[in-house]
Amino acid sequence: MAASLVCRVHPVVLFSIIDSYERRNEDAKRVIGTLLGIYDKGSLEVTNCFAVPHNESEDEVAADLEYARNMYELHRKVNASEVIVGWYSTGNEVSEHSVLIHEYYTRESKNPVHLTVDTSLKSSKMDIKAYVSSTIGVPGKTMGTMFTPVQVEMIAYEPERVGVDLIQKGKHNPKRTVQMVSDLTQVSRACSSLKDKLAVTQEYIEDILVSMGFMK
């Protein structure tokens, strides 16, 4: 499953992770949290998440697991279709502490995904990676954990896409504000976009018909 699994992440998940990172305690190097979503035919769709309080030092890590369970139960009352599919952390490394946290989520999910979001922008962009774990070692001896990368894709429902497009329009505004448009303007823009897509589709079909000799 690890080799073929595709992890599809919605924008709201990234916004929530970044928000929790911006609100972290001053001495916290990273934030962690629970990923919620659904499994569907070899793919995993991450649709929601929430932060989990934790303390971390060089020698140990402690997460508020009771808080995580209570938050999950609250989410289940709102959307019963979303289940625990893994956990996230900010940063670009999988550490020994990550192994300990991942062990907890293996009890909450059959094959949890570990999502890392590099909020430091070390590569001039926000790298997003996902991993699944597997046990390695000799039977009867001390076993270890290996994290294997899986493919990550960004997807969005139409309402999410509209929201992201709106945010994109305001990124060059010094005040980071965007003027709301009327319903009529939105309909007009949607029709224009649909017209452009139909033109592209028509051109594609005509090219096929020409290549098959049905059109000149």
PDB file of C-alpha atoms in Angstrom:
ATOM      1  CA  MET A   1       0.000   0.000   0.000  1.00  0.00           C
ATOM      2  CA  ALA A   2       2.862   2.381   0.750  1.00  0.00           C
ATOM      3  CA  ALA A   3       4.175   2.376  -2.801  1.00  0.00           C
ATOM      4  CA  SER A   4       0.801   3.073  -4.422  1.00  0.00           C
ATOM      5  CA  LEU A   5      -0.836   5.292  -1.799  1.00  0.00           C
ATOM      6  CA  VAL A   6      -1.607   8.854  -2.895  1.00  0.00           C
ATOM      7  CA  CYS A   7      -2.120  11.445  -0.159  1.00  0.00           C
ATOM      8  CA  ARG A   8      -4.477  14.200  -1.349  1.00  0.00           C
ATOM      9  CA  VAL A   9      -4.493  17.291   0.856  1.00  0.00           C
ATOM     10  CA  HIS A  10      -7.124  20.046   0.905  1.00  0.00           C
ATOM     11  CA  PRO A  11      -6.175  23.737   1.307  1.00  0.00           C
ATOM     12  CA  VAL A  12      -8.042  24.082   4.603  1.00  0.00           C
ATOM     13  CA  VAL A  13      -5.636  21.557   6.119  1.00  0.00           C
ATOM     14  CA  LEU A  14      -2.586  23.631   5.211  1.00  0.00           C
ATOM     15  CA  PHE A  15      -4.236  26.835   6.446  1.00  0.00           C
ATOM     16  CA  SER A  16      -5.015  25.162   9.777  1.00  0.00           C
ATOM     17  CA  ILE A  17      -1.449  23.868  10.141  1.00  0.00           C
ATOM     18  CA  ILE A  18       0.061  27.261   9.353  1.00  0.00           C
ATOM     19  CA  ASP A  19      -2.364  28.956  11.743  1.00  0.00           C
ATOM     20  CA  SER A  20      -1.425  26.589  14.574  1.00  0.00           C
ATOM     21  CA  TYR A  21       2.258  27.232  13.839  1.00  0.00           C
ATOM     22  CA  GLU A  22       1.774  31.015  13.980  1.00  0.00           C
ATOM     23  CA  ARG A  23      -0.051  30.669  17.328  1.00  0.00           C
ATOM     24  CA  ARG A  24       2.505  28.323  18.911  1.00  0.00           C
ATOM     25  CA  ASN A  25       4.286  29.073  22.171  1.00  0.00           C
ATOM     26  CA  GLU A  26       7.463  31.099  21.769  1.00  0.00           C
ATOM     27  CA  ASP A  27       9.674  28.222  22.929  1.00  0.00           C
ATOM     28  CA  ALA A  28       8.018  25.637  20.665  1.00  0.00           C
ATOM     29  CA  LYS A  29      10.105  24.604  17.664  1.00  0.00           C
ATOM     30  CA  ARG A  30       7.254  22.827  15.922  1.00  0.00           C
ATOM     31  CA  VAL A  31       3.570  22.007  16.241  1.00  0.00           C
ATOM     32  CA  ILE A  32       1.840  18.663  15.787  1.00  0.00           C
ATOM     33  CA  GLY A  33      -1.745  17.650  15.232  1.00  0.00           C
ATOM     34  CA  THR A  34      -4.224  15.039  14.078  1.00  0.00           C
ATOM     35  CA  LEU A  35      -5.179  14.575  10.422  1.00  0.00           C
ATOM     36  CA  LEU A  36      -8.765  13.693   9.538  1.00  0.00           C
ATOM     37  CA  GLY A  37     -10.086  12.414   6.247  1.00  0.00           C
ATOM     38  CA  ILE A  38     -11.268   9.424   4.265  1.00  0.00           C
ATOM     39  CA  TYR A  39      -9.720   6.463   2.443  1.00  0.00           C
ATOM     40  CA  ASP A  40     -10.882   5.748  -1.091  1.00  0.00           C
ATOM     41  CA  LYS A  41      -9.473   3.047  -3.397  1.00  0.00           C
ATOM     42  CA  GLY A  42      -5.755   3.394  -2.790  1.00  0.00           C
ATOM     43  CA  SER A  43      -5.846   7.090  -2.045  1.00  0.00           C
ATOM     44  CA  LEU A  44      -6.134   9.089   1.128  1.00  0.00           C
ATOM     45  CA  GLU A  45      -7.999  12.387   1.184  1.00  0.00           C
ATOM     46  CA  VAL A  46      -7.007  14.652   4.084  1.00  0.00           C
ATOM     47  CA  THR A  47      -9.929  17.041   4.589  1.00  0.00           C
ATOM     48  CA  ASN A  48      -9.441  18.438   8.100  1.00  0.00           C
ATOM     49  CA  CYS A  49      -7.075  18.595  11.053  1.00  0.00           C
ATOM     50  CA  PHE A  50      -6.603  20.008  14.535  1.00  0.00           C
ATOM     51  CA  ALA A  51      -3.552  20.860  16.609  1.00  0.00           C
ATOM     52  CA  VAL A  52      -2.552  18.758  19.635  1.00  0.00           C
ATOM     53  CA  PRO A  53      -0.686  20.432  22.543  1.00  0.00           C
ATOM     54  CA  HIS A  54       2.695  18.894  23.221  1.00  0.00           C
ATOM     55  CA  ASN A  55       6.003  19.532  24.963  1.00  0.00           C
ATOM     56  CA  GLU A  56       9.263  18.562  23.362  1.00  0.00           C
ATOM     57  CA  SER A  57      12.904  18.698  24.373  1.00  0.00           C
ATOM     58  CA  GLU A  58      16.035  17.025  23.085  1.00  0.00           C
ATOM     59  CA  ASP A  59      15.483  14.053  25.392  1.00  0.00           C
ATOM     60  CA  GLU A  60      11.725  13.530  25.494  1.00  0.00           C
ATOM     61  CA  VAL A  61       8.358  14.362  23.998  1.00  0.00           C
ATOM     62  CA  ALA A  62       4.912  14.396  25.619  1.00  0.00           C
ATOM     63  CA  ALA A  63       1.599  14.980  23.819  1.00  0.00           C
ATOM     64  CA  ASP A  64      -1.800  15.663  25.368  1.00  0.00           C
ATOM     65  CA  LEU A  65      -3.476  12.491  24.127  1.00  0.00           C
ATOM     66  CA  GLU A  66      -6.624  13.067  26.190  1.00  0.00           C
ATOM     67  CA  TYR A  67      -7.104  16.392  24.413  1.00  0.00           C
ATOM     68  CA  ALA A  68      -6.611  14.664  21.053  1.00  0.00           C
ATOM     69  CA  ARG A  69      -9.279  12.067  21.863  1.00  0.00           C
ATOM     70  CA  ASN A  70     -11.780  14.689  23.057  1.00  0.00           C
ATOM     71  CA  MET A  71     -11.249  16.832  19.959  1.00  0.00           C
ATOM     72  CA  TYR A  72     -11.752  13.833  17.713  1.00  0.00           C
ATOM     73  CA  GLU A  73     -15.023  12.955  19.428  1.00  0.00           C
ATOM     74  CA  LEU A  74     -16.245  16.518  18.905  1.00  0.00           C
ATOM     75  CA  HIS A  75     -15.336  16.360  15.225  1.00  0.00           C
ATOM     76  CA  ARG A  76     -17.174  13.048  14.884  1.00  0.00           C
ATOM     77  CA  LYS A  77     -20.373  14.718  16.071  1.00  0.00           C
ATOM     78  CA  VAL A  78     -20.077  17.272  13.258  1.00  0.00           C
ATOM     79  CA  ASN A  79     -18.809  14.991  10.495  1.00  0.00           C
ATOM     80  CA  ALA A  80     -18.972  11.272  11.194  1.00  0.00           C
ATOM     81  CA  SER A  81     -17.427  10.380   7.831  1.00  0.00           C
ATOM     82  CA  GLU A  82     -14.047  11.887   8.772  1.00  0.00           C
ATOM     83  CA  VAL A  83     -11.766   9.477  10.602  1.00  0.00           C
ATOM     84  CA  ILE A  84      -8.229   9.729  11.938  1.00  0.00           C
ATOM     85  CA  VAL A  85      -5.861   9.112   9.026  1.00  0.00           C
ATOM     86  CA  GLY A  86      -2.583  10.234  10.584  1.00  0.00           C
ATOM     87  CA  TRP A  87      -0.844  13.253  12.030  1.00  0.00           C
ATOM     88  CA  TYR A  88       1.154  16.286  10.971  1.00  0.00           C
ATOM     89  CA  SER A  89       4.155  18.216  12.170  1.00  0.00           C
ATOM     90  CA  THR A  90       5.846  21.385  10.998  1.00  0.00           C
ATOM     91  CA  GLY A  91       9.446  21.134   9.867  1.00  0.00           C
ATOM     92  CA  ASN A  92      11.203  18.997   7.309  1.00  0.00           C
ATOM     93  CA  GLU A  93      12.666  16.217   9.445  1.00  0.00           C
ATOM     94  CA  VAL A  94      11.427  12.895  10.796  1.00  0.00           C
ATOM     95  CA  SER A  95      13.073  12.532  14.204  1.00  0.00           C
ATOM     96  CA  GLU A  96      13.181   9.878  16.921  1.00  0.00           C
ATOM     97  CA  HIS A  97      10.374  11.765  18.630  1.00  0.00           C
ATOM     98  CA  SER A  98       8.336  11.428  15.446  1.00  0.00           C
ATOM     99  CA  VAL A  99       8.572   7.649  15.804  1.00  0.00           C
ATOM    100  CA  LEU A 100       7.109   7.816  19.319  1.00  0.00           C
ATOM    101  CA  ILE A 101       4.234  10.059  18.247  1.00  0.00           C
ATOM    102  CA  HIS A 102       3.574   7.860  15.211  1.00  0.00           C
ATOM    103  CA  GLU A 103       3.234   4.809  17.468  1.00  0.00           C
ATOM    104  CA  TYR A 104       0.225   6.443  19.129  1.00  0.00           C
ATOM    105  CA  TYR A 105      -1.469   7.078  15.780  1.00  0.00           C
ATOM    106  CA  THR A 106      -0.905   3.480  14.674  1.00  0.00           C
ATOM    107  CA  ARG A 107      -3.343   2.599  17.444  1.00  0.00           C
ATOM    108  CA  GLU A 108      -5.887   5.103  16.149  1.00  0.00           C
ATOM    109  CA  SER A 109      -5.567   4.337  12.435  1.00  0.00           C
ATOM    110  CA  LYS A 110      -4.706   1.179  10.488  1.00  0.00           C
ATOM    111  CA  ASN A 111      -1.976   2.781   8.374  1.00  0.00           C
ATOM    112  CA  PRO A 112      -1.520   6.408   9.495  1.00  0.00           C
ATOM    113  CA  VAL A 113       0.208   8.986   7.330  1.00  0.00           C
ATOM    114  CA  HIS A 114       2.755  11.409   8.731  1.00  0.00           C
ATOM    115  CA  LEU A 115       2.537  14.774   6.950  1.00  0.00           C
ATOM    116  CA  THR A 116       5.384  17.281   7.290  1.00  0.00           C
ATOM    117  CA  VAL A 117       5.007  20.950   6.345  1.00  0.00           C
ATOM    118  CA  ASP A 118       8.210  22.983   6.129  1.00  0.00           C
ATOM    119  CA  THR A 119       7.140  26.338   7.541  1.00  0.00           C
ATOM    120  CA  SER A 120      10.762  27.539   7.569  1.00  0.00           C
ATOM    121  CA  LEU A 121      10.699  27.824   3.757  1.00  0.00           C
ATOM    122  CA  LYS A 122      14.304  26.605   3.563  1.00  0.00           C
ATOM    123  CA  SER A 123      13.917  25.761  -0.116  1.00  0.00           C
ATOM    124  CA  SER A 124      12.120  29.077  -0.861  1.00  0.00           C
ATOM    125  CA  LYS A 125       8.820  27.245  -0.845  1.00  0.00           C
ATOM    126  CA  MET A 126       6.657  25.314   1.577  1.00  0.00           C
ATOM    127  CA  ASP A 127       7.667  21.689   1.059  1.00  0.00           C
ATOM    128  CA  ILE A 128       4.907  19.230   1.896  1.00  0.00           C
ATOM    129  CA  LYS A 129       5.813  15.572   2.301  1.00  0.00           C
ATOM    130  CA  ALA A 130       3.960  12.486   3.491  1.00  0.00           C
ATOM    131  CA  TYR A 131       5.222   9.213   4.892  1.00  0.00           C
ATOM    132  CA  VAL A 132       3.922   5.841   5.970  1.00  0.00           C
ATOM    133  CA  SER A 133       5.773   3.601   8.393  1.00  0.00           C
ATOM    134  CA  SER A 134       6.852  -0.002   8.305  1.00  0.00           C
ATOM    135  CA  THR A 135       8.568  -2.197  10.869  1.00  0.00           C
ATOM    136  CA  ILE A 136      12.071  -3.422  10.084  1.00  0.00           C
ATOM    137  CA  GLY A 137      14.448  -5.766  11.850  1.00  0.00           C
ATOM    138  CA  VAL A 138      15.090  -9.409  12.605  1.00  0.00           C
ATOM    139  CA  PRO A 139      12.177 -11.395  14.109  1.00  0.00           C
ATOM    140  CA  GLY A 140      12.661 -11.900  17.831  1.00  0.00           C
ATOM    141  CA  LYS A 141      15.065  -8.987  18.081  1.00  0.00           C
ATOM    142  CA  THR A 142      14.625  -5.271  18.689  1.00  0.00           C
ATOM    143  CA  MET A 143      12.531  -3.871  15.851  1.00  0.00           C
ATOM    144  CA  GLY A 144      12.850  -0.455  14.228  1.00  0.00           C
ATOM    145  CA  THR A 145      10.595   1.842  12.206  1.00  0.00           C
ATOM    146  CA  MET A 146      11.226   3.034   8.662  1.00  0.00           C
ATOM    147  CA  PHE A 147       9.316   5.945   7.120  1.00  0.00           C
ATOM    148  CA  THR A 148       8.627   5.621   3.395  1.00  0.00           C
ATOM    149  CA  PRO A 149       7.623   8.684   1.321  1.00  0.00           C
ATOM    150  CA  VAL A 150       4.321   8.611  -0.556  1.00  0.00           C
ATOM    151  CA  GLN A 151       2.977  10.851  -3.286  1.00  0.00           C
ATOM    152  CA  VAL A 152       1.302  14.103  -2.201  1.00  0.00           C
ATOM    153  CA  GLU A 153      -1.274  15.991  -4.270  1.00  0.00           C
ATOM    154  CA  MET A 154      -3.133  19.207  -3.536  1.00  0.00           C
ATOM    155  CA  ILE A 155      -6.844  19.128  -4.350  1.00  0.00           C
ATOM    156  CA  ALA A 156      -9.759  21.409  -3.560  1.00  0.00           C
ATOM    157  CA  TYR A 157     -13.529  21.417  -3.636  1.00  0.00           C
ATOM    158  CA  GLU A 158     -15.010  24.265  -5.676  1.00  0.00           C
ATOM    159  CA  PRO A 159     -15.813  26.452  -2.611  1.00  0.00           C
ATOM    160  CA  GLU A 160     -12.215  25.974  -1.404  1.00  0.00           C
ATOM    161  CA  ARG A 161     -10.875  26.903  -4.829  1.00  0.00           C
ATOM    162  CA  VAL A 162     -12.918  30.113  -4.810  1.00  0.00           C
ATOM    163  CA  GLY A 163     -11.515  30.997  -1.396  1.00  0.00           C
ATOM    164  CA  VAL A 164      -7.929  30.298  -2.458  1.00  0.00           C
ATOM    165  CA  ASP A 165      -8.361  32.401  -5.605  1.00  0.00           C
ATOM    166  CA  LEU A 166      -9.669  35.238  -3.464  1.00  0.00           C
ATOM    167  CA  ILE A 167      -6.663  35.033  -1.149  1.00  0.00           C
ATOM    168  CA  GLN A 168      -4.318  34.990  -4.148  1.00  0.00           C
ATOM    169  CA  LYS A 169      -5.799  38.279  -5.375  1.00  0.00           C
ATOM    170  CA  GLY A 170      -4.955  39.981  -2.096  1.00  0.00           C
ATOM    171  CA  LYS A 171      -1.348  38.806  -1.710  1.00  0.00           C
ATOM    172  CA  HIS A 172       0.034  41.826  -3.611  1.00  0.00           C
ATOM    173  CA  ASN A 173      -2.125  44.305  -1.730  1.00  0.00           C
ATOM    174  CA  PRO A 174      -0.139  45.979   1.118  1.00  0.00           C
ATOM    175  CA  LYS A 175      -3.255  45.836   3.306  1.00  0.00           C
ATOM    176  CA  ARG A 176      -3.903  42.197   2.348  1.00  0.00           C
ATOM    177  CA  THR A 177      -7.528  43.038   1.602  1.00  0.00           C
ATOM    178  CA  VAL A 178      -9.761  42.017  -1.284  1.00  0.00           C
ATOM    179  CA  GLN A 179     -12.894  43.782  -2.411  1.00  0.00           C
ATOM    180  CA  MET A 180     -15.899  41.496  -2.502  1.00  0.00           C
ATOM    181  CA  VAL A 181     -17.665  41.259  -5.845  1.00  0.00           C
ATOM    182  CA  SER A 182     -21.392  40.993  -6.497  1.00  0.00           C
ATOM    183  CA  ASP A 183     -23.153  37.718  -7.288  1.00  0.00           C
ATOM    184  CA  LEU A 184     -23.730  38.916 -10.846  1.00  0.00           C
ATOM    185  CA  THR A 185     -20.002  39.541 -11.337  1.00  0.00           C
ATOM    186  CA  GLN A 186     -19.172  36.096  -9.993  1.00  0.00           C
ATOM    187  CA  VAL A 187     -21.669  34.496 -12.382  1.00  0.00           C
ATOM    188  CA  SER A 188     -20.209  36.485 -15.275  1.00  0.00           C
ATOM    189  CA  ARG A 189     -16.670  35.352 -14.418  1.00  0.00           C
ATOM    190  CA  ALA A 190     -17.797  31.742 -14.068  1.00  0.00           C
ATOM    191  CA  CYS A 191     -19.473  31.890 -17.495  1.00  0.00           C
ATOM    192  CA  SER A 192     -16.333  33.360 -19.054  1.00  0.00           C
ATOM    193  CA  SER A 193     -14.220  30.613 -17.524  1.00  0.00           C
ATOM    194  CA  LEU A 194     -16.661  27.961 -18.765  1.00  0.00           C
ATOM    195  CA  LYS A 195     -16.589  29.492 -22.245  1.00  0.00           C
ATOM    196  CA  ASP A 196     -12.790  29.310 -22.335  1.00  0.00           C
ATOM    197  CA  LYS A 197     -12.818  25.675 -21.218  1.00  0.00           C
ATOM    198  CA  LEU A 198     -15.410  24.772 -23.854  1.00  0.00           C
ATOM    199  CA  ALA A 199     -13.260  26.449 -26.521  1.00  0.00           C
ATOM    200  CA  VAL A 200     -10.261  24.374 -25.479  1.00  0.00           C
ATOM    201  CA  THR A 201     -12.371  21.192 -25.510  1.00  0.00           C
ATOM    202  CA  GLN A 202     -13.787  22.020 -28.939  1.00  0.00           C
ATOM    203  CA  GLU A 203     -10.323  22.634 -30.360  1.00  0.00           C
ATOM    204  CA  TYR A 204      -9.108  19.314 -28.942  1.00  0.00           C
ATOM    205  CA  ILE A 205     -12.029  17.397 -30.488  1.00  0.00           C
ATOM    206  CA  GLU A 206     -11.580  19.101 -33.849  1.00  0.00           C
ATOM    207  CA  ASP A 207      -7.880  18.176 -33.875  1.00  0.00           C
ATOM    208  CA  ILE A 208      -8.805  14.537 -33.304  1.00  0.00           C
ATOM    209  CA  LEU A 209     -11.412  14.590 -36.077  1.00  0.00           C
ATOM    210  CA  VAL A 210      -8.908  16.149 -38.482  1.00  0.00           C
ATOM    211  CA  SER A 211      -6.288  13.528 -37.646  1.00  0.00           C
ATOM    212  CA  MET A 212      -8.879  10.794 -38.331  1.00  0.00           C
ATOM    213  CA  GLY A 213      -9.862  12.344 -41.663  1.00  0.00           C
ATOM    214  CA  PHE A 214     -13.389  13.358 -40.681  1.00  0.00           C
ATOM    215  CA  MET A 215     -12.611  17.062 -41.013  1.00  0.00           C
ATOM    216  CA  LYS A 216     -10.357  19.217 -43.144  1.00  0.00           C
TER     217      LYS A 216
END
